[in-house]
PDB file of C-alpha atoms in Angstrom:
ATOM      1  CA  MET A   1      30.219  54.716  55.349  1.00  0.00           C
ATOM      2  CA  LYS A   2      32.067  57.293  53.362  1.00  0.00           C
ATOM      3  CA  LEU A   3      32.560  56.538  49.673  1.00  0.00           C
ATOM      4  CA  SER A   4      36.334  56.355  50.118  1.00  0.00           C
ATOM      5  CA  GLU A   5      35.919  53.877  53.007  1.00  0.00           C
ATOM      6  CA  VAL A   6      33.683  51.640  50.887  1.00  0.00           C
ATOM      7  CA  ILE A   7      36.218  51.534  48.076  1.00  0.00           C
ATOM      8  CA  ILE A   8      39.153  50.842  50.414  1.00  0.00           C
ATOM      9  CA  LYS A   9      37.263  48.023  52.153  1.00  0.00           C
ATOM     10  CA  TRP A  10      36.166  46.556  48.790  1.00  0.00           C
ATOM     11  CA  HIS A  11      39.727  46.337  47.496  1.00  0.00           C
ATOM     12  CA  ALA A  12      40.913  44.626  50.696  1.00  0.00           C
ATOM     13  CA  MET A  13      38.341  41.800  50.394  1.00  0.00           C
ATOM     14  CA  SER A  14      38.416  38.475  48.606  1.00  0.00           C
ATOM     15  CA  ALA A  15      35.791  37.758  45.931  1.00  0.00           C
ATOM     16  CA  ARG A  16      33.750  35.594  48.324  1.00  0.00           C
ATOM     17  CA  GLU A  17      33.863  38.267  51.032  1.00  0.00           C
ATOM     18  CA  ARG A  18      32.606  40.749  48.448  1.00  0.00           C
ATOM     19  CA  ASP A  19      29.800  38.356  47.492  1.00  0.00           C
ATOM     20  CA  ALA A  20      28.699  38.116  51.128  1.00  0.00           C
ATOM     21  CA  TRP A  21      28.802  41.903  51.472  1.00  0.00           C
ATOM     22  CA  VAL A  22      26.646  42.328  48.352  1.00  0.00           C
ATOM     23  CA  GLU A  23      24.196  39.725  49.678  1.00  0.00           C
ATOM     24  CA  GLU A  24      23.818  41.568  52.976  1.00  0.00           C
ATOM     25  CA  ALA A  25      23.672  45.098  51.544  1.00  0.00           C
ATOM     26  CA  VAL A  26      21.472  44.485  48.510  1.00  0.00           C
ATOM     27  CA  PHE A  27      19.262  41.579  49.512  1.00  0.00           C
ATOM     28  CA  GLY A  28      19.284  41.997  53.283  1.00  0.00           C
ATOM     29  CA  GLY A  29      20.338  38.427  53.931  1.00  0.00           C
ATOM     30  CA  ALA A  30      22.593  37.688  56.864  1.00  0.00           C
ATOM     31  CA  THR A  31      25.574  35.714  55.654  1.00  0.00           C
ATOM     32  CA  TYR A  32      27.925  33.343  57.374  1.00  0.00           C
ATOM     33  CA  ASP A  33      31.113  33.230  55.344  1.00  0.00           C
ATOM     34  CA  GLU A  34      30.014  31.818  51.971  1.00  0.00           C
ATOM     35  CA  PHE A  35      26.553  30.786  53.143  1.00  0.00           C
ATOM     36  CA  ARG A  36      23.252  32.377  54.097  1.00  0.00           C
ATOM     37  CA  LEU A  37      20.304  30.899  55.923  1.00  0.00           C
ATOM     38  CA  VAL A  38      17.106  30.342  53.950  1.00  0.00           C
ATOM     39  CA  ASN A  39      14.338  28.757  56.037  1.00  0.00           C
ATOM     40  CA  ASP A  40      16.998  27.468  58.455  1.00  0.00           C
ATOM     41  CA  VAL A  41      18.921  25.824  55.599  1.00  0.00           C
ATOM     42  CA  ARG A  42      22.456  26.912  54.732  1.00  0.00           C
ATOM     43  CA  VAL A  43      22.563  28.018  51.083  1.00  0.00           C
ATOM     44  CA  LEU A  44      25.673  29.031  49.170  1.00  0.00           C
ATOM     45  CA  VAL A  45      25.775  32.781  48.454  1.00  0.00           C
ATOM     46  CA  PRO A  46      25.816  33.377  44.681  1.00  0.00           C
ATOM     47  CA  LYS A  47      29.079  34.533  43.138  1.00  0.00           C
ATOM     48  CA  TYR A  48      27.807  38.046  42.470  1.00  0.00           C
ATOM     49  CA  THR A  49      31.248  39.519  41.801  1.00  0.00           C
ATOM     50  CA  THR A  50      32.594  36.830  39.465  1.00  0.00           C
ATOM     51  CA  ASP A  51      29.556  35.364  37.660  1.00  0.00           C
ATOM     52  CA  ILE A  52      27.642  37.677  35.302  1.00  0.00           C
ATOM     53  CA  SER A  53      24.393  35.714  35.658  1.00  0.00           C
ATOM     54  CA  ALA A  54      24.502  36.193  39.441  1.00  0.00           C
ATOM     55  CA  ALA A  55      25.545  39.838  39.002  1.00  0.00           C
ATOM     56  CA  TRP A  56      22.473  40.376  36.855  1.00  0.00           C
ATOM     57  CA  LEU A  57      20.306  39.600  39.911  1.00  0.00           C
ATOM     58  CA  VAL A  58      22.003  42.571  41.575  1.00  0.00           C
ATOM     59  CA  VAL A  59      21.306  44.771  38.533  1.00  0.00           C
ATOM     60  CA  GLU A  60      17.609  43.827  38.642  1.00  0.00           C
ATOM     61  CA  GLU A  61      17.437  44.703  42.338  1.00  0.00           C
ATOM     62  CA  LEU A  62      19.249  48.027  41.870  1.00  0.00           C
ATOM     63  CA  ARG A  63      16.982  49.021  38.994  1.00  0.00           C
ATOM     64  CA  LYS A  64      14.047  49.119  41.398  1.00  0.00           C
ATOM     65  CA  ASP A  65      15.442  52.371  42.842  1.00  0.00           C
ATOM     66  CA  HIS A  66      18.323  53.494  40.628  1.00  0.00           C
ATOM     67  CA  PHE A  67      19.220  54.246  37.073  1.00  0.00           C
ATOM     68  CA  LEU A  68      22.173  52.060  36.195  1.00  0.00           C
ATOM     69  CA  TYR A  69      24.306  52.219  33.071  1.00  0.00           C
ATOM     70  CA  LEU A  70      26.958  49.539  32.507  1.00  0.00           C
ATOM     71  CA  SER A  71      29.643  50.042  29.894  1.00  0.00           C
ATOM     72  CA  ASP A  72      32.812  48.355  28.709  1.00  0.00           C
ATOM     73  CA  ALA A  73      35.477  51.046  28.766  1.00  0.00           C
ATOM     74  CA  THR A  74      38.266  48.908  27.345  1.00  0.00           C
ATOM     75  CA  PRO A  75      41.219  49.152  28.033  1.00  0.00           C
ATOM     76  CA  TYR A  76      40.135  50.533  31.414  1.00  0.00           C
ATOM     77  CA  GLY A  77      37.774  47.702  32.356  1.00  0.00           C
ATOM     78  CA  TRP A  78      34.069  48.138  33.045  1.00  0.00           C
ATOM     79  CA  PHE A  79      32.293  51.053  34.636  1.00  0.00           C
ATOM     80  CA  VAL A  80      28.877  51.721  36.073  1.00  0.00           C
ATOM     81  CA  ASP A  81      27.119  55.072  36.196  1.00  0.00           C
ATOM     82  CA  LEU A  82      24.628  55.034  39.031  1.00  0.00           C
ATOM     83  CA  ASP A  83      21.983  57.618  39.825  1.00  0.00           C
ATOM     84  CA  HIS A  84      19.011  57.950  42.156  1.00  0.00           C
ATOM     85  CA  GLU A  85      16.803  61.020  42.028  1.00  0.00           C
ATOM     86  CA  ASN A  86      16.159  61.043  45.803  1.00  0.00           C
ATOM     87  CA  ASP A  87      19.664  60.198  46.982  1.00  0.00           C
ATOM     88  CA  PRO A  88      22.414  62.805  47.159  1.00  0.00           C
ATOM     89  CA  ILE A  89      25.180  60.316  46.365  1.00  0.00           C
ATOM     90  CA  VAL A  90      25.718  59.795  42.688  1.00  0.00           C
ATOM     91  CA  ALA A  91      28.445  57.258  42.072  1.00  0.00           C
ATOM     92  CA  GLN A  92      29.662  57.773  38.574  1.00  0.00           C
ATOM     93  CA  ASN A  93      32.339  55.735  36.928  1.00  0.00           C
ATOM     94  CA  ILE A  94      32.548  52.974  39.484  1.00  0.00           C
ATOM     95  CA  ASN A  95      35.018  50.867  37.606  1.00  0.00           C
ATOM     96  CA  ALA A  96      36.568  47.418  37.849  1.00  0.00           C
ATOM     97  CA  ASP A  97      38.298  44.859  35.669  1.00  0.00           C
ATOM     98  CA  THR A  98      35.129  42.815  35.081  1.00  0.00           C
ATOM     99  CA  ALA A  99      31.441  43.619  34.700  1.00  0.00           C
ATOM    100  CA  PRO A 100      30.338  41.534  37.738  1.00  0.00           C
ATOM    101  CA  GLU A 101      32.904  43.242  39.954  1.00  0.00           C
ATOM    102  CA  ALA A 102      31.850  46.709  38.749  1.00  0.00           C
ATOM    103  CA  ILE A 103      28.185  45.842  39.364  1.00  0.00           C
ATOM    104  CA  GLY A 104      28.929  44.547  42.861  1.00  0.00           C
ATOM    105  CA  LEU A 105      30.910  47.625  43.850  1.00  0.00           C
ATOM    106  CA  ALA A 106      28.241  49.927  42.425  1.00  0.00           C
ATOM    107  CA  ALA A 107      25.625  48.049  44.459  1.00  0.00           C
ATOM    108  CA  ILE A 108      27.582  48.513  47.674  1.00  0.00           C
ATOM    109  CA  VAL A 109      28.068  52.190  46.884  1.00  0.00           C
ATOM    110  CA  ALA A 110      24.366  52.607  46.131  1.00  0.00           C
ATOM    111  CA  LYS A 111      23.302  50.977  49.387  1.00  0.00           C
ATOM    112  CA  LEU A 112      25.960  52.092  51.860  1.00  0.00           C
ATOM    113  CA  ALA A 113      28.101  54.977  50.652  1.00  0.00           C
ATOM    114  CA  ARG A 114      27.679  58.612  51.510  1.00  0.00           C
ATOM    115  CA  GLU A 115      29.716  61.552  50.350  1.00  0.00           C
ATOM    116  CA  ASP A 116      33.173  61.996  51.826  1.00  0.00           C
TER     117      ASP A 116
END
């Protein structure tokens, strides 16, 4: 997807839809609404985009392949600088109102976005 398409889709989704998208893109789990299957058991998808402890799982996963810098840019919300030495897309200043939302969007950009 193009970077602009990712951002447009992100802003059109509810928080739980975003959580499912992060689950699929970052962790590779197939989701079914708010649930994923783990050993044939339906498990609630963590609230990656609203709960900082769940968002931190995303940060840990991203740090395997990316440099990630999270900053509070009050009054403009939170932003994430994201870089990967082998990937041509560098998503700088992915920003959102909350840290978990900024982390989630940066994760989607890191995994799916390509230059416009």
